[in-house]
Short mmCIF file of C-alpha atoms in Angstrom, two decimals:
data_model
loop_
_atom_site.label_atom_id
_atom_site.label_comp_id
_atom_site.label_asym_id
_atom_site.label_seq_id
_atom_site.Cartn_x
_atom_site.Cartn_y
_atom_site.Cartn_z
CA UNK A 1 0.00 0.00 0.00
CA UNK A 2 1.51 3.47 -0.72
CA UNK A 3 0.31 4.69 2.51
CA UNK A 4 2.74 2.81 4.39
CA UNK A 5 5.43 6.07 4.79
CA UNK A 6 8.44 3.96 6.84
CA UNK A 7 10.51 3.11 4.22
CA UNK A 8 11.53 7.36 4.28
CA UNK A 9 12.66 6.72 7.87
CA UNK A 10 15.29 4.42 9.38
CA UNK A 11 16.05 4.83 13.12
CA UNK A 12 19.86 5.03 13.84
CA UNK A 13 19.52 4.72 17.89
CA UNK A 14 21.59 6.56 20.37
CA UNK A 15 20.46 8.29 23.56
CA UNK A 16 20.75 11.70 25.00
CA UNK A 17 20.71 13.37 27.99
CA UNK A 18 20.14 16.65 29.20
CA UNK A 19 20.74 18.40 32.82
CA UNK A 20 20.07 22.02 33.86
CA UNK A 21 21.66 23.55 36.64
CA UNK A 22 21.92 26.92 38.64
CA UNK A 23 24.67 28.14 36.15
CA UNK A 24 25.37 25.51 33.93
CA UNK A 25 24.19 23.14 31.51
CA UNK A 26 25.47 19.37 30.69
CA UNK A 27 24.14 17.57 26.90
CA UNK A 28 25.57 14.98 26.51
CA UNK A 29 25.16 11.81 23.64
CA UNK A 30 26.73 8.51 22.93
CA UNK A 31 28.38 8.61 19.46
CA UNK A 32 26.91 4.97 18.26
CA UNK A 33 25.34 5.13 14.66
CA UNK A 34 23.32 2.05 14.17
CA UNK A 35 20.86 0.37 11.84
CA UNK A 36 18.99 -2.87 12.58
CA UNK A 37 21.84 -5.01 14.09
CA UNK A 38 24.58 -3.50 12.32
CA UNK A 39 26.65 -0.10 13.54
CA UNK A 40 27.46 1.83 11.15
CA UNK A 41 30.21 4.04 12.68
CA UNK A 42 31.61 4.56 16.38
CA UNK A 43 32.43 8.07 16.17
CA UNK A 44 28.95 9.99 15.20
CA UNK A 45 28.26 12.86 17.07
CA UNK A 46 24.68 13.69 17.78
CA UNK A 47 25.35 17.71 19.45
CA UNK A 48 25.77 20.71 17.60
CA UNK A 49 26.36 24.09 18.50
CA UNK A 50 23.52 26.46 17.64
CA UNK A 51 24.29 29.29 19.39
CA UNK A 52 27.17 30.20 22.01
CA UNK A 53 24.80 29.48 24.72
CA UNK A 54 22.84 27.24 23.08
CA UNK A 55 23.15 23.25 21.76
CA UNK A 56 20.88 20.55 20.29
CA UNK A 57 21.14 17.28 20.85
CA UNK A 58 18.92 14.81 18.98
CA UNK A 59 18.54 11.00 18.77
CA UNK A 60 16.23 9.37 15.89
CA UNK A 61 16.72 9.16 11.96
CA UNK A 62 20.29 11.42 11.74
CA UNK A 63 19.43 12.36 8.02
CA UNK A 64 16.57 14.20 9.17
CA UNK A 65 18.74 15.73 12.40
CA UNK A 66 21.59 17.05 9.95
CA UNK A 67 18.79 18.69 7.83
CA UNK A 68 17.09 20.41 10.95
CA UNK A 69 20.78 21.46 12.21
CA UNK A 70 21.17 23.20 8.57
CA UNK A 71 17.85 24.62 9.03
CA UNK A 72 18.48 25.75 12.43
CA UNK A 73 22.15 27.01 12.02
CA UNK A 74 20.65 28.98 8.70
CA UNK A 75 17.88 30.69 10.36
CA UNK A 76 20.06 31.48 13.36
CA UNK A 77 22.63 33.21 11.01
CA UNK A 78 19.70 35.55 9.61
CA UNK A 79 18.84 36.42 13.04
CA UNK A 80 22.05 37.03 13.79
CA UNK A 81 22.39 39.60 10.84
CA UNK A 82 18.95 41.34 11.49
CA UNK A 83 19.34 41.52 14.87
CA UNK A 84 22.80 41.83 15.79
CA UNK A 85 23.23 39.80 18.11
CA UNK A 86 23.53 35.62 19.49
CA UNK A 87 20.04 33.48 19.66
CA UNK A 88 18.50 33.48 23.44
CA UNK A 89 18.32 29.48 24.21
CA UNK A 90 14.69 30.37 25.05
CA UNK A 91 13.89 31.85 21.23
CA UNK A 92 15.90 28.51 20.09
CA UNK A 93 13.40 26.76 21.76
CA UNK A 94 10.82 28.46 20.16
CA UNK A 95 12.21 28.38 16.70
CA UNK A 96 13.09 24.54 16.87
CA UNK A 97 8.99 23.86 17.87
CA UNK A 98 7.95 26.10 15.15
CA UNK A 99 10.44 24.50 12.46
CA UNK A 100 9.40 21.00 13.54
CA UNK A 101 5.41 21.93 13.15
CA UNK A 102 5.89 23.22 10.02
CA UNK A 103 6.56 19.93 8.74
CA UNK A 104 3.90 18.40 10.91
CA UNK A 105 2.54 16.21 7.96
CA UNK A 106 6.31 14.74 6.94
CA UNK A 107 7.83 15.24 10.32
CA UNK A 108 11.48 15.08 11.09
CA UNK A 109 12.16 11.53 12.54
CA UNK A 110 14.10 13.41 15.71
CA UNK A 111 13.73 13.02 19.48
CA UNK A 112 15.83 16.75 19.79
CA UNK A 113 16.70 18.21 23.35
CA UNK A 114 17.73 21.53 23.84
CA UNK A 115 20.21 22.71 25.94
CA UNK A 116 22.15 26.20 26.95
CA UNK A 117 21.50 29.18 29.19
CA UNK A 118 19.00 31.52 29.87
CA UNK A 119 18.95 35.40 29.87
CA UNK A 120 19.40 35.14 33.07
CA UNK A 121 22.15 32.72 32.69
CA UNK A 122 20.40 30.05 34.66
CA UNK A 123 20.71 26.70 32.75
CA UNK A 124 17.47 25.18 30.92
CA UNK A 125 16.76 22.47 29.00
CA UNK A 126 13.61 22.13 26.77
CA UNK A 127 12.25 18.51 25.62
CA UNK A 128 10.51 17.88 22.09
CA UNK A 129 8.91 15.56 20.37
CA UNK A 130 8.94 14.54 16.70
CA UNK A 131 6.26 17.22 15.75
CA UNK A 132 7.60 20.16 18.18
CA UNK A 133 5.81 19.93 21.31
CA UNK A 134 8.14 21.35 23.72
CA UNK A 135 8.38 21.83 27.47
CA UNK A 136 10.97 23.72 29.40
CA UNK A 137 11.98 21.07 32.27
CA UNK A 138 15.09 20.46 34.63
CA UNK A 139 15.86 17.17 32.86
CA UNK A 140 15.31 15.04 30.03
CA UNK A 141 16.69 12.05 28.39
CA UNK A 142 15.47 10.91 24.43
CA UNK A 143 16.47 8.05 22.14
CA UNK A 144 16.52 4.05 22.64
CA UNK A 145 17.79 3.96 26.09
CA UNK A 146 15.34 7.24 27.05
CA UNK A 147 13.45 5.01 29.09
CA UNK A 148 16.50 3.29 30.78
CA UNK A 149 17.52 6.60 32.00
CA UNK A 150 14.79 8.43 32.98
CA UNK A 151 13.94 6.98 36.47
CA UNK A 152 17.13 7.07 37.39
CA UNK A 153 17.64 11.06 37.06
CA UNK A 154 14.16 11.65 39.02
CA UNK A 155 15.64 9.73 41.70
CA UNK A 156 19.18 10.95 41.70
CA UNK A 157 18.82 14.99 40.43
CA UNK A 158 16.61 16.25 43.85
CA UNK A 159 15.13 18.45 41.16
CA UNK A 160 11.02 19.63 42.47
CA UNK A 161 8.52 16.91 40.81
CA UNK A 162 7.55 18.76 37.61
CA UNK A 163 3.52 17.71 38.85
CA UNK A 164 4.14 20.14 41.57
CA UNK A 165 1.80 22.93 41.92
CA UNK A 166 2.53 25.99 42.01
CA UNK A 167 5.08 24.91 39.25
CA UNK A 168 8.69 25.43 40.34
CA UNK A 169 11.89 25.91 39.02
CA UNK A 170 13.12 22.85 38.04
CA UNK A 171 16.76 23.42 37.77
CA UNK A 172 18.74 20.97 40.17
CA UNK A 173 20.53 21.92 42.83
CA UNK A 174 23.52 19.73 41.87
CA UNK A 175 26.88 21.43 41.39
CA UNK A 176 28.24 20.77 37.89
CA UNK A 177 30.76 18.02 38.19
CA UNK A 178 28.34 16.12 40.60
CA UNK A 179 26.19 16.49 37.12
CA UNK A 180 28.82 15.35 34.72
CA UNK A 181 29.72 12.16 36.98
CA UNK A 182 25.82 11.10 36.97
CA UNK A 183 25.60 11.44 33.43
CA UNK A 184 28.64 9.28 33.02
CA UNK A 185 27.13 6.36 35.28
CA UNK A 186 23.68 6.74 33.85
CA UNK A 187 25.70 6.06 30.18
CA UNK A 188 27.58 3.21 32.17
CA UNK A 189 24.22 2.05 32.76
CA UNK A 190 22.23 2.62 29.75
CA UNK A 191 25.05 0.50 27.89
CA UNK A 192 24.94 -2.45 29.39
CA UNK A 193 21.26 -3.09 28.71
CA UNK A 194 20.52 -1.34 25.37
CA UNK A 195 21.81 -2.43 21.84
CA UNK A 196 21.26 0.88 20.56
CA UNK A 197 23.92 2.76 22.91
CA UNK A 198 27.51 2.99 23.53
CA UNK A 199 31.08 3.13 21.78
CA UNK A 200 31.57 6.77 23.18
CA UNK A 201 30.04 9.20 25.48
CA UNK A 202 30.31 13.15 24.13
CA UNK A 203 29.68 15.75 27.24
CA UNK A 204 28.66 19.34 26.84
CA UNK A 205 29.16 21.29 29.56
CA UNK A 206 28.09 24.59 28.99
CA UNK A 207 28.61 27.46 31.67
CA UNK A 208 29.14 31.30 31.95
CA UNK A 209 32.99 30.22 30.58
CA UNK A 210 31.90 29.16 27.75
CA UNK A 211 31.46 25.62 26.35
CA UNK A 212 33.20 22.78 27.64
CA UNK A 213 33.51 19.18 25.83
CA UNK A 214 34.08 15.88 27.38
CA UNK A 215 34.60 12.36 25.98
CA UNK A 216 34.16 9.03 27.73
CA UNK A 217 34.91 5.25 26.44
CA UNK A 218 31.90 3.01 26.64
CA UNK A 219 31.37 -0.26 25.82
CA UNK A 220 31.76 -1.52 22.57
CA UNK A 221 29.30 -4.29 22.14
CA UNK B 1 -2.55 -2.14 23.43
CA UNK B 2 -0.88 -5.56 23.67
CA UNK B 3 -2.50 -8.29 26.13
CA UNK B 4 0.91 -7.62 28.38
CA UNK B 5 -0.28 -4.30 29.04
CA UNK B 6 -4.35 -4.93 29.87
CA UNK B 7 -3.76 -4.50 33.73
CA UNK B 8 -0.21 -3.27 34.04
CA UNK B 9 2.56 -4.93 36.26
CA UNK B 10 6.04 -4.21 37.60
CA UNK B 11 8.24 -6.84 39.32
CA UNK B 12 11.99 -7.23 40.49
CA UNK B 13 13.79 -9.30 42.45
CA UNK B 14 17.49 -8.57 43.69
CA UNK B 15 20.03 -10.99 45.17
CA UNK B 16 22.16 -9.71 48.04
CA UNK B 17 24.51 -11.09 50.71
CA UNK B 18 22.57 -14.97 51.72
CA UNK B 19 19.72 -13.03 51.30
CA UNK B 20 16.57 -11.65 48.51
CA UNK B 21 14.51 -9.00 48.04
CA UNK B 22 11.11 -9.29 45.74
CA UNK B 23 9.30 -6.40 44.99
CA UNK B 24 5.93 -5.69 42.93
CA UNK B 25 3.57 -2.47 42.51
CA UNK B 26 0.19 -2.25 43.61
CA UNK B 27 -2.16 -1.27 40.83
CA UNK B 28 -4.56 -3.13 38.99
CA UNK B 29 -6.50 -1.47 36.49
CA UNK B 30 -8.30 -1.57 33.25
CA UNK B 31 -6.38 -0.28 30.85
CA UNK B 32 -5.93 3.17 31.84
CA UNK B 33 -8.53 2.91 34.26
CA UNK B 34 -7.50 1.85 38.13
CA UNK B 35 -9.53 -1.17 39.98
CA UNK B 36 -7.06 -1.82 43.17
CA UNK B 37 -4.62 -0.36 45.10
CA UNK B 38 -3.75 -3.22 47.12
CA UNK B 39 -3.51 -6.02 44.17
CA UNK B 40 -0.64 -8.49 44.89
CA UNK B 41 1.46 -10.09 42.91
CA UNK B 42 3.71 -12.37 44.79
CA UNK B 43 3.00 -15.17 46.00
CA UNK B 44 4.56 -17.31 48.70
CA UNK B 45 4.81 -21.56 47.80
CA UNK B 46 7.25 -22.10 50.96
CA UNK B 47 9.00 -20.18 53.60
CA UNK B 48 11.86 -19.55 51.08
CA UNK B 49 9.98 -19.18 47.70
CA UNK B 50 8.11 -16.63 46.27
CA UNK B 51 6.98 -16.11 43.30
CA UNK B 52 6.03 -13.21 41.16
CA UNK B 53 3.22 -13.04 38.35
CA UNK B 54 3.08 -10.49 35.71
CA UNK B 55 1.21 -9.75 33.22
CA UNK B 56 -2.86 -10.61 32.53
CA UNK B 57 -4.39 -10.69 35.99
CA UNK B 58 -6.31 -13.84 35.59
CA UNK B 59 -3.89 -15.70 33.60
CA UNK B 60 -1.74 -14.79 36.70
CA UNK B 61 -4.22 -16.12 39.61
CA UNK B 62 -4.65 -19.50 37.44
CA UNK B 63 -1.11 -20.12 36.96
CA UNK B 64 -0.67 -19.35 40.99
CA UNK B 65 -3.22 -21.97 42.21
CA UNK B 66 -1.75 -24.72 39.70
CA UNK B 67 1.54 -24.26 40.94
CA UNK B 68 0.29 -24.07 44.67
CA UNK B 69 -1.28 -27.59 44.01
CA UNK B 70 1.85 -29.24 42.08
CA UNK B 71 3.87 -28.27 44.97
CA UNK B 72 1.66 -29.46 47.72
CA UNK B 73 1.19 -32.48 45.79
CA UNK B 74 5.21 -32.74 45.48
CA UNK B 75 5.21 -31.90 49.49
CA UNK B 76 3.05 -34.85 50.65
CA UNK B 77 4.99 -37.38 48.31
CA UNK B 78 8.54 -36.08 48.56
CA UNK B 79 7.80 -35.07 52.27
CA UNK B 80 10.38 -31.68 51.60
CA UNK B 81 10.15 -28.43 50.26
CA UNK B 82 11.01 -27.70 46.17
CA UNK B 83 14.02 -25.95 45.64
CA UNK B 84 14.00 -23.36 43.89
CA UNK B 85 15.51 -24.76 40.73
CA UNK B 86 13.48 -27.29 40.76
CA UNK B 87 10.12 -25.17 41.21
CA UNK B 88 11.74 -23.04 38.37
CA UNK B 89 11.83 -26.56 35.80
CA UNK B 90 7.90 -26.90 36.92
CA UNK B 91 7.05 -23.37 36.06
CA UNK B 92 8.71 -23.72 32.45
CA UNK B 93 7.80 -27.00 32.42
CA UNK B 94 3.60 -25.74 32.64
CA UNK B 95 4.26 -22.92 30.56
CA UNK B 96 5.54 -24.27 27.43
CA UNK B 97 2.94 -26.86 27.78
CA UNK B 98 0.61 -23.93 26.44
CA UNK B 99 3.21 -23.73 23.85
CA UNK B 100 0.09 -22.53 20.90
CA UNK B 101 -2.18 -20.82 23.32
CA UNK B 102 0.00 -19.63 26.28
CA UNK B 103 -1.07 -17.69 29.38
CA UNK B 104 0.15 -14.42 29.18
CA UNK B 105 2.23 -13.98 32.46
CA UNK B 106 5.75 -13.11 33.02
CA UNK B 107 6.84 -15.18 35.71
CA UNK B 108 9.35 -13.82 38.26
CA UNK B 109 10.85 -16.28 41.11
CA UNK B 110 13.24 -15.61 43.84
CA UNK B 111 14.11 -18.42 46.84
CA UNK B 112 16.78 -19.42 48.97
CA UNK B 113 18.45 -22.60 47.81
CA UNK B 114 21.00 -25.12 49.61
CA UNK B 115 23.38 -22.86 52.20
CA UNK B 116 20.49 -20.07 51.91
CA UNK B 117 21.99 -19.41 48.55
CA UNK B 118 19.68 -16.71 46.69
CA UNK B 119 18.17 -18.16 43.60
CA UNK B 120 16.25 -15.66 41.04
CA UNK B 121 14.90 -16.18 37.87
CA UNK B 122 12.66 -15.19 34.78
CA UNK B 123 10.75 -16.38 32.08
CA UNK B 124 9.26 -15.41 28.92
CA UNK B 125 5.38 -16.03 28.56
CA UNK B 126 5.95 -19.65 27.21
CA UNK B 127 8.71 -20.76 29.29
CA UNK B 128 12.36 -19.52 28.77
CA UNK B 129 14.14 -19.54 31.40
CA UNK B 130 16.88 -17.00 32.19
CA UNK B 131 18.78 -17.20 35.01
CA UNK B 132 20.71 -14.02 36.66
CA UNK B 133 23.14 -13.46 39.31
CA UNK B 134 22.01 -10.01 40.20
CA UNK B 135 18.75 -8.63 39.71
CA UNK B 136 15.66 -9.99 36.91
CA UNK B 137 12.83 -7.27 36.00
CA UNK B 138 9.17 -8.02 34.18
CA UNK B 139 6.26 -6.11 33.69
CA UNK B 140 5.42 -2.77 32.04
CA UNK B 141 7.83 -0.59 33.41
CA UNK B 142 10.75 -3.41 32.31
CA UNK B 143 12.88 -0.93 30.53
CA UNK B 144 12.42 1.60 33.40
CA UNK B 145 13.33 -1.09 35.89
CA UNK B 146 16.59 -2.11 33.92
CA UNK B 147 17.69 1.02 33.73
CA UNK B 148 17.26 2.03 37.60
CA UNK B 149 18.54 -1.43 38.71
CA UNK B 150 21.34 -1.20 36.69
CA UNK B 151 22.45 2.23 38.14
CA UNK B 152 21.57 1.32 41.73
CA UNK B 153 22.40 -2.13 42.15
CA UNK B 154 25.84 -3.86 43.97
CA UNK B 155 26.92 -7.31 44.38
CA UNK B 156 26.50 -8.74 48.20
CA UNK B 157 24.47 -6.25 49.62
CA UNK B 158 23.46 -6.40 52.68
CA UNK B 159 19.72 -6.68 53.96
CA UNK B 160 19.17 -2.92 54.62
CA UNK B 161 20.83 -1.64 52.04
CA UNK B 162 19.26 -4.44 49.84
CA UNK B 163 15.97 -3.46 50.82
CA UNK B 164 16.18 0.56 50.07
CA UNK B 165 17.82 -0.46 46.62
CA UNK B 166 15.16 -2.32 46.12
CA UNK B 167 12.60 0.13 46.81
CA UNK B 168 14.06 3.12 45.41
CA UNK B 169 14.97 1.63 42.35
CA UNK B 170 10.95 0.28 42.10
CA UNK B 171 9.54 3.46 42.72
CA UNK B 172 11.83 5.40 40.37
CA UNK B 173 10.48 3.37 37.52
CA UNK B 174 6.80 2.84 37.91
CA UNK B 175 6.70 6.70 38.46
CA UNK B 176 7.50 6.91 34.67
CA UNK B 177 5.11 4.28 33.83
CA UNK B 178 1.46 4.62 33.61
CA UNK B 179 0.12 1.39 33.91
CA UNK B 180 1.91 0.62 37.17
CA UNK B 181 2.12 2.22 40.80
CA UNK B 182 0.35 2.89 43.82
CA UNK B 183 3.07 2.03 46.02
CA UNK B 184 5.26 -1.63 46.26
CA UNK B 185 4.94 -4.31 48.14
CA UNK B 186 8.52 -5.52 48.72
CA UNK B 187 9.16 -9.16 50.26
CA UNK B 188 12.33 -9.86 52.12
CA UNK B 189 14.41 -13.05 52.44
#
């Protein structure tokens, strides 16, 4: 039947992660590129740079995500020239949803977190889905081994329950290298028990300094 | 929605130090709608068995009461106990029996062998067994429960410890998982 539309998609794995702290913010990715059973290449990073304060990190079909980086990194550079000055993370946010509805009927095949500093250089992180509902949140973890992780940062982050009403900050009140070690065990973790992830962990750690980057080995099988 | 997911289930069972920890939610519902609160899943055949059903609800309670009768038919002619091993052969044994038409449960069992050595296990629906040395996970919020037992589990814990693992890493998952919750009942070897 023509209808059937998944031969357009493939799904290449991967997982990432996202943490927001009082001044910081860690993304972070493994760099596994998969299809079926096979692995395509070890070494595939999933983060890019939008803005100096600002970086996407998306797991799901990574023709799609290398289209909507273009698309992203374009539009940014127009702002950039009307406006004189760098993206806020929170317009990102806002751009990203809008450029992911406008293909609502053909969507991008990417699970995409965002990830930077506010205006008030607080960090945030904002969660989407494939179509570009979005959600500013302390947290958030996408991809094949999304589910793997998830639990584990609600217990270990102390961030407020997003349910919570009134609705409160949800930043964590972790310092920034208590973040980076988490995200290294939740990897640890994620790779033992899901196909789809490890090889290589990528950290982003970006902070009022600027923007950090980390690697760490995973497994390999 | 798959026949897995009808009433919604999440078990583990952890080995620690000569001792065992099983652990279940408390929901049943509906599909998204809630019955109970207070459903349990675990079952006790001796003082060092239990054994954890999910999946379908009824398919669950069926199982439970054949087994109970196999092993008080096995006490009164073998005048012992099954070890766990043993109890975990009977359980594959009736499940793959249903081979074309099986019951759809997820069995989960945890005992204390020989020495008070820990013993857990898990099957698939029609019988395959796999054995683990640390923890086993079924139900709904499975990939949850990997994941958080993963991070938070260590070998030879002991009982305290054992027991907030246990329960933290439970919570943590059916939290993210809709068809499961309502608190835990945790049993403790």
């Amino acid at each position: 039947m023509a209808l059937r539309g998944d031969w357009v998609y493939e799904n290449n794995g991967g997982t990432c992660v996202a943490i927001a702290g009082s001044d910081y913010c860690v993304v972070a990715a493994d760099t596994r590129l998969s299809v079926g059973y096979s692995i395509y290449t070890r070494d595939y990073s999933k983060i890019c740079k939008l803005a100096d304060k600002c970086v996407l990190a998306s797991s799901g079909f990574q023709g799609d995500m290398k289209a909507l980086q273009k698309n992203l990194s374009a539009k940014h550079l127009i702002y950039q020239h009307q406006h004189n000055k760098q993206m806020s993370c929170p317009a990102m946010a806002r751009l990203l949803s809008n450029t992911l509805y406008y293909k609502r009927f053909f969507p991008y095949y990417t699970f995409n977190i965002l990830g930077g500093l506010d205006n008030e250089g607080k960090g945030c992180v904002y969660s989407y889905d494939a179509v570009g509902s979005y959600e500013r949140v302390g947290y958030s973890c996408q991809g094949t081994g999304g589910a793997l992780i998830m639990p584990v940062l609600d217990n270990q982050l102390k961030s407020p329950s997003p349910l919570l009403l009134p609705s409160r900050d949800a930043v964590t009140p972790l310092s920034e290298s208590e973040a980076v070690d988490l995200v290294k065990d939740v990897f640890a973790s994620a790779t033992e028990r899901d196909i789809y992830t490890g090889d290589k962990l990528e950290i982003i750690v970006v902070n009022a300094t600027g923007i950090r980057q980390e690697f760490l080995d995973l497994r390999k099988d | 929605m798959s026949i897995f997911e009808y009433n919604g289930s999440a078990l583990v069972a952890m080995v620690g130090k000569n001792c065992f920890a099983i652990a279940s939610d408390r929901r049943l519902g509906v599909q998204l709608q809630t019955i109970a609160t207070d459903f349990r899943r675990i079952y006790k055949i001796h003082d060092k068995l239990y054994i954890g059903l999910s999946g379908l609800a009824t398919d669950a309670q069926t199982l439970y009461q054949r087994l109970v009768f196999r092993h008080k038919l096995y006490q009164l002619r073998e005048e012992r106990d099954m070890k766990p091993e043993t109890f975990a052969s009977l359980v594959s044994a009736l499940l793959y029996e249903k081979r074309f038409g099986p019951y759809f449960v997820q069995p989960v069992i945890a005992g204390l062998g020989d020495d008070n050595k820990p013993f857990i296990c898990t099957m698939d629906s029609i019988g395959a067994k796999e054995l683990a040395k640390d923890f086993v996970v079924a139900g709904t919020a499975s990939e949850s429960l990997y994941g958080a037992c993963e991070s938070m589990y260590k070998s030879d814990m002991e009982p305290e410890e054992l027991f907030e693992t246990i329960s933290q890493a439970l919570l943590a998952s059916v939290d993210r998982d809709c068809l499961s919750g309502w608190g835990g009942h945790v049993l403790f070897v």
